[in-house]
PDB file of C-alpha atoms and ligand atoms in Angstrom:
ATOM      1  CA  MET A   1     -22.803  -0.632 -12.576  1.00 83.00           C
ATOM      2  CA  THR A   2     -21.364  -0.698  -9.065  1.00 96.00           C
ATOM      3  CA  PHE A   3     -17.777   0.188  -8.276  1.00 98.00           C
ATOM      4  CA  VAL A   4     -15.189  -0.578  -5.633  1.00 98.00           C
ATOM      5  CA  ASP A   5     -11.919   1.022  -4.486  1.00 98.00           C
ATOM      6  CA  LEU A   6      -9.432  -1.619  -3.361  1.00 98.00           C
ATOM      7  CA  HIS A   7      -6.395   0.539  -2.568  1.00 98.00           C
ATOM      8  CA  LEU A   8      -6.736   3.021   0.294  1.00 98.00           C
ATOM      9  CA  HIS A   9      -4.417   4.255   3.035  1.00 98.00           C
ATOM     10  CA  SER A  10      -5.423   5.587   6.449  1.00 98.00           C
ATOM     11  CA  ARG A  11      -3.756   7.299   9.384  1.00 98.00           C
ATOM     12  CA  PHE A  12      -2.590   3.833  10.509  1.00 98.00           C
ATOM     13  CA  SER A  13       0.105   4.297   7.824  1.00 98.00           C
ATOM     14  CA  ASP A  14       0.724   7.371   5.680  1.00 96.00           C
ATOM     15  CA  GLY A  15      -2.857   8.376   4.867  1.00 96.00           C
ATOM     16  CA  THR A  16      -4.681  11.190   6.638  1.00 96.00           C
ATOM     17  CA  TYR A  17      -8.166   9.664   6.925  1.00 97.00           C
ATOM     18  CA  GLY A  18      -9.382   7.708   9.925  1.00 98.00           C
ATOM     19  CA  PRO A  19     -11.834   4.780   9.648  1.00 98.00           C
ATOM     20  CA  GLU A  20     -14.918   7.026   9.913  1.00 98.00           C
ATOM     21  CA  ASP A  21     -13.617   9.364   7.213  1.00 98.00           C
ATOM     22  CA  LEU A  22     -12.983   6.444   4.861  1.00 98.00           C
ATOM     23  CA  ALA A  23     -16.492   5.078   5.318  1.00 98.00           C
ATOM     24  CA  GLU A  24     -17.986   8.553   4.879  1.00 98.00           C
ATOM     25  CA  GLN A  25     -15.961   9.254   1.734  1.00 97.00           C
ATOM     26  CA  ALA A  26     -16.832   5.819   0.310  1.00 98.00           C
ATOM     27  CA  ARG A  27     -20.523   6.559   0.895  1.00 97.00           C
ATOM     28  CA  ARG A  28     -20.141   9.975  -0.754  1.00 96.00           C
ATOM     29  CA  CYS A  29     -18.571   8.293  -3.816  1.00 96.00           C
ATOM     30  CA  GLU A  30     -21.334   5.641  -3.834  1.00 97.00           C
ATOM     31  CA  LEU A  31     -18.800   2.815  -3.657  1.00 98.00           C
ATOM     32  CA  ALA A  32     -20.188  -0.676  -3.017  1.00 98.00           C
ATOM     33  CA  ALA A  33     -17.011  -1.862  -1.284  1.00 98.00           C
ATOM     34  CA  ILE A  34     -13.613  -0.652  -0.159  1.00 98.00           C
ATOM     35  CA  ALA A  35     -10.412  -2.328   1.016  1.00 98.00           C
ATOM     36  CA  LEU A  36      -7.945  -0.780   3.461  1.00 98.00           C
ATOM     37  CA  THR A  37      -4.363  -1.381   2.330  1.00 98.00           C
ATOM     38  CA  ASP A  38      -2.095   0.409   4.784  1.00 98.00           C
ATOM     39  CA  HIS A  39       1.664  -0.041   4.335  1.00 98.00           C
ATOM     40  CA  ASP A  40       2.928  -2.838   6.611  1.00 98.00           C
ATOM     41  CA  SER A  41      -0.149  -2.589   8.846  1.00 98.00           C
ATOM     42  CA  VAL A  42      -3.572  -4.172   9.391  1.00 98.00           C
ATOM     43  CA  GLU A  43      -4.288  -2.183  12.526  1.00 98.00           C
ATOM     44  CA  GLY A  44      -6.998   0.016  10.964  1.00 98.00           C
ATOM     45  CA  CYS A  45      -9.035  -2.915   9.622  1.00 98.00           C
ATOM     46  CA  PRO A  46     -11.323  -3.727  12.580  1.00 98.00           C
ATOM     47  CA  GLU A  47     -12.387  -0.108  13.091  1.00 98.00           C
ATOM     48  CA  THR A  48     -12.837   0.532   9.366  1.00 98.00           C
ATOM     49  CA  ALA A  49     -14.906  -2.658   9.111  1.00 98.00           C
ATOM     50  CA  ARG A  50     -17.237  -1.314  11.815  1.00 98.00           C
ATOM     51  CA  ALA A  51     -17.487   2.145  10.219  1.00 98.00           C
ATOM     52  CA  CYS A  52     -18.241   0.585   6.824  1.00 98.00           C
ATOM     53  CA  ALA A  53     -20.873  -1.750   8.284  1.00 98.00           C
ATOM     54  CA  ALA A  54     -22.627   1.269   9.813  1.00 98.00           C
ATOM     55  CA  ALA A  55     -22.528   3.062   6.439  1.00 97.00           C
ATOM     56  CA  GLY A  56     -23.792   0.003   4.495  1.00 97.00           C
ATOM     57  CA  ILE A  57     -20.505  -0.474   2.622  1.00 98.00           C
ATOM     58  CA  GLU A  58     -18.796  -3.836   2.177  1.00 98.00           C
ATOM     59  CA  PHE A  59     -15.332  -3.915   3.734  1.00 98.00           C
ATOM     60  CA  ILE A  60     -12.383  -6.040   2.598  1.00 98.00           C
ATOM     61  CA  THR A  61      -9.373  -6.457   4.898  1.00 98.00           C
ATOM     62  CA  GLY A  62      -6.019  -5.693   3.361  1.00 98.00           C
ATOM     63  CA  THR A  63      -2.442  -4.516   3.602  1.00 98.00           C
ATOM     64  CA  GLU A  64       0.327  -3.344   1.253  1.00 98.00           C
ATOM     65  CA  LEU A  65       3.638  -5.061   1.945  1.00 98.00           C
ATOM     66  CA  THR A  66       6.903  -3.613   0.648  1.00 97.00           C
ATOM     67  CA  SER A  67       9.117  -6.304  -0.848  1.00 97.00           C
ATOM     68  CA  GLU A  68      12.116  -6.599  -3.105  1.00 95.00           C
ATOM     69  CA  GLN A  69      12.698  -8.964  -5.992  1.00 90.00           C
ATOM     70  CA  ASP A  70      15.774  -8.909  -8.262  1.00 86.00           C
ATOM     71  CA  GLY A  71      16.647  -5.407  -7.066  1.00 87.00           C
ATOM     72  CA  ASN A  72      13.158  -4.030  -7.764  1.00 90.00           C
ATOM     73  CA  GLU A  73      10.853  -2.672  -5.059  1.00 93.00           C
ATOM     74  CA  LEU A  74       7.541  -4.502  -5.337  1.00 96.00           C
ATOM     75  CA  HIS A  75       4.439  -3.548  -3.386  1.00 97.00           C
ATOM     76  CA  ILE A  76       2.305  -6.601  -2.710  1.00 98.00           C
ATOM     77  CA  LEU A  77      -1.329  -6.141  -1.749  1.00 98.00           C
ATOM     78  CA  GLY A  78      -2.918  -8.778   0.479  1.00 98.00           C
ATOM     79  CA  TYR A  79      -6.716  -9.045   0.446  1.00 98.00           C
ATOM     80  CA  CYS A  80      -9.241 -10.909   2.598  1.00 98.00           C
ATOM     81  CA  ILE A  81      -6.478 -11.658   5.087  1.00 98.00           C
ATOM     82  CA  ASP A  82      -7.073 -12.794   8.649  1.00 97.00           C
ATOM     83  CA  THR A  83      -5.914  -9.675  10.510  1.00 98.00           C
ATOM     84  CA  GLN A  84      -5.322 -11.758  13.668  1.00 98.00           C
ATOM     85  CA  ASN A  85      -2.986 -14.226  11.941  1.00 97.00           C
ATOM     86  CA  PRO A  86       0.000 -14.640  14.317  1.00 97.00           C
ATOM     87  CA  ARG A  87       2.725 -14.979  11.696  1.00 98.00           C
ATOM     88  CA  LEU A  88       1.409 -12.009   9.742  1.00 98.00           C
ATOM     89  CA  LEU A  89       1.325  -9.885  12.897  1.00 98.00           C
ATOM     90  CA  THR A  90       4.851 -10.929  13.907  1.00 98.00           C
ATOM     91  CA  GLN A  91       6.291 -10.072  10.503  1.00 98.00           C
ATOM     92  CA  ILE A  92       4.384  -6.799  10.309  1.00 98.00           C
ATOM     93  CA  ALA A  93       5.765  -5.795  13.732  1.00 98.00           C
ATOM     94  CA  ARG A  94       9.252  -6.559  12.467  1.00 98.00           C
ATOM     95  CA  PHE A  95       8.853  -4.366   9.394  1.00 97.00           C
ATOM     96  CA  GLN A  96       7.268  -1.609  11.456  1.00 98.00           C
ATOM     97  CA  ALA A  97      10.439  -1.584  13.610  1.00 98.00           C
ATOM     98  CA  VAL A  98      12.486  -1.330  10.383  1.00 97.00           C
ATOM     99  CA  ARG A  99      10.371   1.689   9.385  1.00 98.00           C
ATOM    100  CA  GLN A 100      10.833   3.368  12.779  1.00 98.00           C
ATOM    101  CA  ASN A 101      14.622   2.878  12.708  1.00 98.00           C
ATOM    102  CA  ARG A 102      14.728   4.207   9.167  1.00 98.00           C
ATOM    103  CA  ILE A 103      12.981   7.409  10.274  1.00 98.00           C
ATOM    104  CA  ARG A 104      15.744   7.919  12.865  1.00 98.00           C
ATOM    105  CA  GLU A 105      18.413   7.373  10.198  1.00 98.00           C
ATOM    106  CA  MET A 106      16.746   9.778   7.775  1.00 98.00           C
ATOM    107  CA  VAL A 107      16.527  12.433  10.499  1.00 98.00           C
ATOM    108  CA  THR A 108      20.234  11.906  11.327  1.00 98.00           C
ATOM    109  CA  ARG A 109      21.074  12.518   7.670  1.00 98.00           C
ATOM    110  CA  LEU A 110      18.915  15.651   7.621  1.00 98.00           C
ATOM    111  CA  ASN A 111      20.675  16.889  10.756  1.00 98.00           C
ATOM    112  CA  GLN A 112      24.041  16.314   9.042  1.00 98.00           C
ATOM    113  CA  LEU A 113      22.746  18.600   6.292  1.00 97.00           C
ATOM    114  CA  ASN A 114      21.994  21.219   8.979  1.00 97.00           C
ATOM    115  CA  ILE A 115      18.242  20.646   8.774  1.00 98.00           C
ATOM    116  CA  PRO A 116      17.135  20.843  12.416  1.00 98.00           C
ATOM    117  CA  LEU A 117      14.341  18.242  12.460  1.00 98.00           C
ATOM    118  CA  SER A 118      13.912  15.843  15.386  1.00 98.00           C
ATOM    119  CA  ALA A 119      12.833  12.203  15.130  1.00 98.00           C
ATOM    120  CA  GLU A 120      10.343  12.915  17.941  1.00 98.00           C
ATOM    121  CA  ALA A 121       8.649  15.559  15.774  1.00 98.00           C
ATOM    122  CA  VAL A 122       8.228  13.000  12.981  1.00 98.00           C
ATOM    123  CA  PHE A 123       6.914  10.299  15.340  1.00 98.00           C
ATOM    124  CA  ALA A 124       4.498  12.743  16.986  1.00 98.00           C
ATOM    125  CA  LEU A 125       3.140  13.787  13.603  1.00 97.00           C
ATOM    126  CA  ALA A 126       2.983  10.212  12.255  1.00 98.00           C
ATOM    127  CA  ASN A 127       1.310   8.876  15.413  1.00 97.00           C
ATOM    128  CA  CYS A 128       1.308   5.343  13.975  1.00 98.00           C
ATOM    129  CA  ARG A 129       3.405   2.174  14.010  1.00 98.00           C
ATOM    130  CA  ALA A 130       4.205   2.232  10.283  1.00 98.00           C
ATOM    131  CA  PRO A 131       5.755   5.661   9.664  1.00 98.00           C
ATOM    132  CA  GLY A 132       7.262   6.467   6.270  1.00 97.00           C
ATOM    133  CA  ARG A 133       8.821   9.154   4.143  1.00 98.00           C
ATOM    134  CA  PRO A 134       5.541  11.080   3.732  1.00 96.00           C
ATOM    135  CA  HIS A 135       5.582  11.694   7.497  1.00 98.00           C
ATOM    136  CA  VAL A 136       9.142  13.054   7.312  1.00 98.00           C
ATOM    137  CA  ALA A 137       8.018  15.279   4.429  1.00 98.00           C
ATOM    138  CA  ARG A 138       5.011  16.528   6.401  1.00 97.00           C
ATOM    139  CA  ALA A 139       7.171  17.190   9.466  1.00 98.00           C
ATOM    140  CA  LEU A 140       9.625  19.194   7.314  1.00 98.00           C
ATOM    141  CA  VAL A 141       6.748  21.316   5.994  1.00 97.00           C
ATOM    142  CA  ALA A 142       5.175  21.702   9.450  1.00 97.00           C
ATOM    143  CA  ALA A 143       8.513  22.936  10.851  1.00 97.00           C
ATOM    144  CA  GLY A 144       8.856  25.447   8.007  1.00 98.00           C
ATOM    145  CA  LEU A 145      11.960  23.645   6.722  1.00 98.00           C
ATOM    146  CA  CYS A 146      10.415  22.886   3.312  1.00 98.00           C
ATOM    147  CA  ALA A 147       7.740  24.785   1.426  1.00 97.00           C
ATOM    148  CA  SER A 148       5.902  21.675   0.173  1.00 95.00           C
ATOM    149  CA  LEU A 149       5.829  17.877   0.307  1.00 95.00           C
ATOM    150  CA  ASP A 150       7.138  17.811  -3.264  1.00 96.00           C
ATOM    151  CA  GLU A 151      10.084  19.984  -2.269  1.00 98.00           C
ATOM    152  CA  ALA A 152      10.837  17.662   0.663  1.00 98.00           C
ATOM    153  CA  PHE A 153      10.899  14.607  -1.631  1.00 98.00           C
ATOM    154  CA  GLU A 154      12.815  16.343  -4.419  1.00 98.00           C
ATOM    155  CA  ARG A 155      15.496  17.834  -2.163  1.00 98.00           C
ATOM    156  CA  PHE A 156      15.904  15.096   0.426  1.00 98.00           C
ATOM    157  CA  LEU A 157      13.729  11.993   0.380  1.00 98.00           C
ATOM    158  CA  LYS A 158      13.514  10.552  -3.127  1.00 97.00           C
ATOM    159  CA  LYS A 159      15.652   7.516  -3.852  1.00 95.00           C
ATOM    160  CA  ASN A 160      19.356   8.482  -3.896  1.00 95.00           C
ATOM    161  CA  ARG A 161      18.681  12.003  -2.549  1.00 98.00           C
ATOM    162  CA  PRO A 162      20.795  12.997   0.508  1.00 98.00           C
ATOM    163  CA  ALA A 163      18.393  11.951   3.296  1.00 98.00           C
ATOM    164  CA  TRP A 164      17.101   8.820   1.563  1.00 98.00           C
ATOM    165  CA  VAL A 165      17.852   5.621   3.440  1.00 97.00           C
ATOM    166  CA  PRO A 166      17.345   2.186   1.879  1.00 94.00           C
ATOM    167  CA  LYS A 167      14.868  -0.027   3.658  1.00 93.00           C
ATOM    168  CA  PHE A 168      15.364  -3.701   4.523  1.00 94.00           C
ATOM    169  CA  LYS A 169      12.601  -5.608   2.728  1.00 96.00           C
ATOM    170  CA  MET A 170      11.206  -9.106   2.564  1.00 97.00           C
ATOM    171  CA  SER A 171      11.477 -10.910  -0.791  1.00 97.00           C
ATOM    172  CA  GLY A 172       8.522 -10.986  -3.158  1.00 97.00           C
ATOM    173  CA  ALA A 173       8.092 -14.726  -2.518  1.00 97.00           C
ATOM    174  CA  GLU A 174       8.049 -14.141   1.258  1.00 98.00           C
ATOM    175  CA  ALA A 175       5.324 -11.508   0.846  1.00 98.00           C
ATOM    176  CA  LEU A 176       3.212 -13.927  -1.209  1.00 98.00           C
ATOM    177  CA  ASP A 177       3.656 -16.680   1.370  1.00 97.00           C
ATOM    178  CA  LEU A 178       2.889 -14.396   4.299  1.00 98.00           C
ATOM    179  CA  ILE A 179      -0.381 -13.297   2.681  1.00 98.00           C
ATOM    180  CA  HIS A 180      -1.400 -16.819   1.618  1.00 97.00           C
ATOM    181  CA  GLN A 181      -0.774 -18.369   5.029  1.00 96.00           C
ATOM    182  CA  ALA A 182      -3.011 -15.595   6.481  1.00 97.00           C
ATOM    183  CA  GLY A 183      -5.808 -16.793   4.163  1.00 97.00           C
ATOM    184  CA  GLY A 184      -5.365 -13.867   1.773  1.00 98.00           C
ATOM    185  CA  VAL A 185      -5.067 -13.179  -1.934  1.00 98.00           C
ATOM    186  CA  ALA A 186      -1.743 -11.672  -3.129  1.00 98.00           C
ATOM    187  CA  VAL A 187      -1.750  -8.983  -5.811  1.00 98.00           C
ATOM    188  CA  LEU A 188       1.081  -6.954  -7.375  1.00 98.00           C
ATOM    189  CA  ALA A 189       0.356  -3.266  -6.738  1.00 98.00           C
ATOM    190  CA  HIS A 190       0.711  -0.583  -9.449  1.00 98.00           C
ATOM    191  CA  PRO A 191       3.163  -2.426 -11.755  1.00 97.00           C
ATOM    192  CA  GLY A 192       3.149   0.600 -14.046  1.00 95.00           C
ATOM    193  CA  LEU A 193       4.535   2.785 -11.282  1.00 92.00           C
ATOM    194  CA  ASN A 194       7.538   0.633 -10.475  1.00 82.00           C
ATOM    195  CA  ARG A 195       8.018  -0.491 -14.112  1.00 76.00           C
ATOM    196  CA  THR A 196       8.668  -4.027 -12.981  1.00 82.00           C
ATOM    197  CA  ASP A 197       7.009  -6.048 -15.739  1.00 93.00           C
ATOM    198  CA  GLU A 198       9.964  -8.407 -16.041  1.00 92.00           C
ATOM    199  CA  VAL A 199       9.326  -9.774 -12.530  1.00 94.00           C
ATOM    200  CA  ILE A 200       5.724 -10.744 -13.319  1.00 96.00           C
ATOM    201  CA  PRO A 201       6.351 -14.237 -14.797  1.00 96.00           C
ATOM    202  CA  GLY A 202       8.533 -15.212 -11.815  1.00 95.00           C
ATOM    203  CA  MET A 203       5.990 -13.895  -9.334  1.00 96.00           C
ATOM    204  CA  VAL A 204       3.214 -15.831 -11.098  1.00 98.00           C
ATOM    205  CA  GLU A 205       5.405 -18.920 -10.806  1.00 97.00           C
ATOM    206  CA  ALA A 206       5.766 -18.173  -7.078  1.00 97.00           C
ATOM    207  CA  GLY A 207       1.983 -18.102  -6.647  1.00 97.00           C
ATOM    208  CA  MET A 208       0.930 -14.484  -7.132  1.00 98.00           C
ATOM    209  CA  ASP A 209      -2.836 -14.311  -7.644  1.00 98.00           C
ATOM    210  CA  GLY A 210      -3.415 -11.007  -9.386  1.00 98.00           C
ATOM    211  CA  ILE A 211      -2.241  -7.624 -10.626  1.00 98.00           C
ATOM    212  CA  GLU A 212      -3.556  -4.162  -9.967  1.00 98.00           C
ATOM    213  CA  CYS A 213      -4.535  -3.037 -13.448  1.00 98.00           C
ATOM    214  CA  PHE A 214      -6.543   0.054 -12.502  1.00 98.00           C
ATOM    215  CA  HIS A 215      -4.551   2.661 -10.564  1.00 98.00           C
ATOM    216  CA  THR A 216      -4.414   6.461 -10.383  1.00 97.00           C
ATOM    217  CA  LYS A 217      -0.967   6.533 -11.963  1.00 96.00           C
ATOM    218  CA  HIS A 218      -1.695   4.053 -14.768  1.00 97.00           C
ATOM    219  CA  SER A 219      -2.382   5.592 -18.171  1.00 96.00           C
ATOM    220  CA  THR A 220      -5.170   4.067 -20.266  1.00 97.00           C
ATOM    221  CA  ALA A 221      -2.467   2.317 -22.294  1.00 96.00           C
ATOM    222  CA  ALA A 222      -0.852   0.932 -19.114  1.00 97.00           C
ATOM    223  CA  THR A 223      -4.197  -0.317 -17.818  1.00 98.00           C
ATOM    224  CA  GLU A 224      -4.880  -2.081 -21.117  1.00 98.00           C
ATOM    225  CA  ARG A 225      -1.423  -3.615 -21.108  1.00 97.00           C
ATOM    226  CA  TYR A 226      -1.916  -5.027 -17.580  1.00 98.00           C
ATOM    227  CA  LEU A 227      -5.407  -6.284 -18.390  1.00 98.00           C
ATOM    228  CA  GLU A 228      -3.812  -8.162 -21.278  1.00 98.00           C
ATOM    229  CA  LEU A 229      -1.049  -9.531 -19.009  1.00 97.00           C
ATOM    230  CA  ALA A 230      -3.671 -10.597 -16.447  1.00 98.00           C
ATOM    231  CA  ASP A 231      -5.498 -12.462 -19.186  1.00 98.00           C
ATOM    232  CA  ARG A 232      -2.312 -14.115 -20.476  1.00 97.00           C
ATOM    233  CA  PHE A 233      -1.190 -15.284 -17.018  1.00 98.00           C
ATOM    234  CA  HIS A 234      -4.719 -16.090 -15.742  1.00 98.00           C
ATOM    235  CA  LEU A 235      -4.438 -13.491 -12.977  1.00 98.00           C
ATOM    236  CA  LEU A 236      -7.107 -11.702 -11.008  1.00 98.00           C
ATOM    237  CA  VAL A 237      -7.639  -8.055 -11.903  1.00 98.00           C
ATOM    238  CA  THR A 238      -7.841  -5.464  -9.141  1.00 98.00           C
ATOM    239  CA  GLY A 239      -7.667  -1.704  -8.873  1.00 98.00           C
ATOM    240  CA  GLY A 240      -7.939   1.270  -6.625  1.00 98.00           C
ATOM    241  CA  SER A 241      -7.100   4.918  -6.218  1.00 98.00           C
ATOM    242  CA  ASP A 242      -4.187   4.572  -3.728  1.00 97.00           C
ATOM    243  CA  CYS A 243      -5.834   7.466  -1.900  1.00 97.00           C
ATOM    244  CA  HIS A 244      -3.763   8.875   0.962  1.00 96.00           C
ATOM    245  CA  GLY A 245      -6.506  11.218   2.148  1.00 95.00           C
ATOM    246  CA  LEU A 246      -5.851  14.917   1.995  1.00 90.00           C
ATOM    247  CA  ASN A 247      -2.063  14.605   1.560  1.00 70.00           C
ATOM    248  CA  LYS A 248      -2.010  15.970  -1.951  1.00 67.00           C
ATOM    249  CA  GLY A 249      -5.018  18.267  -2.304  1.00 73.00           C
ATOM    250  CA  LYS A 250      -8.235  16.620  -3.414  1.00 83.00           C
ATOM    251  CA  PRO A 251      -8.789  13.046  -2.185  1.00 94.00           C
ATOM    252  CA  LEU A 252      -8.424  10.299  -4.793  1.00 96.00           C
ATOM    253  CA  ILE A 253     -10.916   7.824  -3.319  1.00 97.00           C
ATOM    254  CA  GLY A 254     -13.453   6.687  -5.913  1.00 95.00           C
ATOM    255  CA  THR A 255     -11.634   8.335  -8.841  1.00 96.00           C
ATOM    256  CA  VAL A 256     -10.446   5.004 -10.278  1.00 97.00           C
ATOM    257  CA  LYS A 257     -13.479   3.080 -11.507  1.00 93.00           C
ATOM    258  CA  VAL A 258     -13.198  -0.630 -10.699  1.00 98.00           C
ATOM    259  CA  PRO A 259     -16.276  -2.733 -11.530  1.00 98.00           C
ATOM    260  CA  TYR A 260     -17.594  -4.924  -8.694  1.00 98.00           C
ATOM    261  CA  GLN A 261     -17.171  -8.126 -10.760  1.00 98.00           C
ATOM    262  CA  HIS A 262     -13.418  -8.051 -10.090  1.00 98.00           C
ATOM    263  CA  LEU A 263     -14.025  -8.125  -6.338  1.00 98.00           C
ATOM    264  CA  GLU A 264     -16.424 -11.046  -6.831  1.00 98.00           C
ATOM    265  CA  LYS A 265     -13.614 -13.085  -8.427  1.00 98.00           C
ATOM    266  CA  LEU A 266     -11.136 -12.000  -5.766  1.00 98.00           C
ATOM    267  CA  LYS A 267     -13.458 -13.192  -2.984  1.00 98.00           C
ATOM    268  CA  ALA A 268     -13.939 -16.528  -4.763  1.00 98.00           C
ATOM    269  CA  ARG A 269     -10.148 -16.974  -4.868  1.00 98.00           C
ATOM    270  CA  ALA A 270      -9.876 -16.096  -1.173  1.00 98.00           C
ATOM    271  CA  ALA A 271     -12.451 -18.800  -0.375  1.00 97.00           C
ATOM    272  CA  GLU A 272     -10.357 -21.327  -2.358  1.00 96.00           C
ATOM    273  CA  ILE A 273      -7.173 -20.316  -0.521  1.00 94.00           C
ATOM    274  CA  ARG A 274      -8.864 -20.707   2.863  1.00 92.00           C
ATOM    275  CA  ALA A 275     -10.384 -24.074   1.885  1.00 92.00           C
ATOM    276  CA  ALA A 276      -6.953 -25.342   0.752  1.00 88.00           C
ATOM    277  CA  ALA A 277      -5.374 -24.114   4.011  1.00 81.00           C
ATOM    278  CA  SER A 278      -7.947 -25.947   6.133  1.00 79.00           C
ATOM    279  CA  LEU A 279      -7.137 -29.189   4.303  1.00 69.00           C
ATOM    280  CA  ARG A 280      -3.414 -28.946   5.135  1.00 70.00           C
TER     281      ARG A 280
HETATM  282  P1  AMP B 301       8.195   4.713   2.251  1.00 55.51           P
HETATM  283  O1  AMP B 301       7.269   3.560   2.450  1.00 55.51           O
HETATM  284  O2  AMP B 301       8.625   5.330   3.533  1.00 55.51           O
HETATM  285  O3  AMP B 301       9.365   4.405   1.350  1.00 55.51           O
HETATM  286  O4  AMP B 301       7.346   5.856   1.524  1.00 55.51           O
HETATM  287  C1  AMP B 301       6.690   5.532   0.320  1.00 55.51           C
HETATM  288  C2  AMP B 301       5.461   6.405   0.167  1.00 55.51           C
HETATM  289  O5  AMP B 301       5.880   7.751  -0.044  1.00 55.51           O
HETATM  290  C3  AMP B 301       4.637   6.037  -1.049  1.00 55.51           C
HETATM  291  O6  AMP B 301       3.636   5.109  -0.734  1.00 55.51           O
HETATM  292  C4  AMP B 301       4.014   7.350  -1.440  1.00 55.51           C
HETATM  293  O7  AMP B 301       2.832   7.519  -0.687  1.00 55.51           O
HETATM  294  C5  AMP B 301       5.015   8.386  -0.976  1.00 55.51           C
HETATM  295  N1  AMP B 301       5.904   8.943  -2.020  1.00 55.51           N
HETATM  296  C6  AMP B 301       6.887   8.302  -2.678  1.00 55.51           C
HETATM  297  N2  AMP B 301       7.523   9.146  -3.534  1.00 55.51           N
HETATM  298  C7  AMP B 301       6.916  10.348  -3.414  1.00 55.51           C
HETATM  299  C8  AMP B 301       7.098  11.630  -4.022  1.00 55.51           C
HETATM  300  N3  AMP B 301       8.046  11.833  -4.939  1.00 55.51           N
HETATM  301  N4  AMP B 301       6.266  12.637  -3.634  1.00 55.51           N
HETATM  302  C9  AMP B 301       5.318  12.420  -2.706  1.00 55.51           C
HETATM  303  N5  AMP B 301       5.084  11.236  -2.097  1.00 55.51           N
HETATM  304  C10 AMP B 301       5.878  10.219  -2.444  1.00 55.51           C
HETATM  305 ZN1   ZN B 302       1.827   5.481   0.959  1.00 55.51          ZN
HETATM  306 FE1   FE B 303       2.446   1.305  -3.223  1.00 55.51          FE
HETATM  307 FE1   FE B 304      -0.443   2.350  -1.650  1.00 55.51          FE
END
């Protein structure tokens, strides 16, 4: 049986691996294919595609968009997207600016708590257009202001903690549309993590193509439940490790076993979406 990992982050968002590292790790894990799903970014895709081609690994373009539906944060994965699509790139740039402004606001709140971190230190460490809370956490640890990433999140950065700042998000329907018009397949990421099952029927109605059933943080029971939901709503099944590189000790890439057949179906759907778009 051959396996794929369809949920990976790189240094173009809050992962630590670069394109070469991802291809090398995928080869080490004997994966047949990987997808890069950086938060609000597609910037790493061309380079990762080249690194994967050199390593004999199939590469699938992707992104993970943060959206909000009925007060719930939903992460929407887009697969097989055209990474040059103008509307996608415009919207991504907009949400990257939101992320950068949010970093400044989080640092201001930390400063008000007498934590002497500078926004420049966070941006220098992040060194990417889509910075997030993990970069603030890493900068706090690097400056000796927190002992660990967990401490940084627990004390300051988790939702409703003193340095947490809400983020302006697109709606779930907008995320689906943005991915579809870029020729991609739209999948709800880790539903078990956000406990957002009640939004699934509405998102299916709005055109969502699949759900991520296999994920590092899904229990066996959760995975079975989402496989059942996928079957009931005629959704594609996807999965991946959500590896962020060496952020949290041992890398997660390849630890979630997703059979290749699911990628086969996903690619078939992407071909249908592109064919429909060319008829419009
Ligand atoms: P952001 O997009 O800036 O809201 O940051 C979200 C990212 O932070 C997630 O994708 C995770 O990688 C990470 N994250 C969220 N909560 C925690 C936590 N409690 N501990 C460590 N990392 C976290
Ligand atoms: Zn992340
Ligand atoms: Fe996510
Ligand atoms: Fe992710």
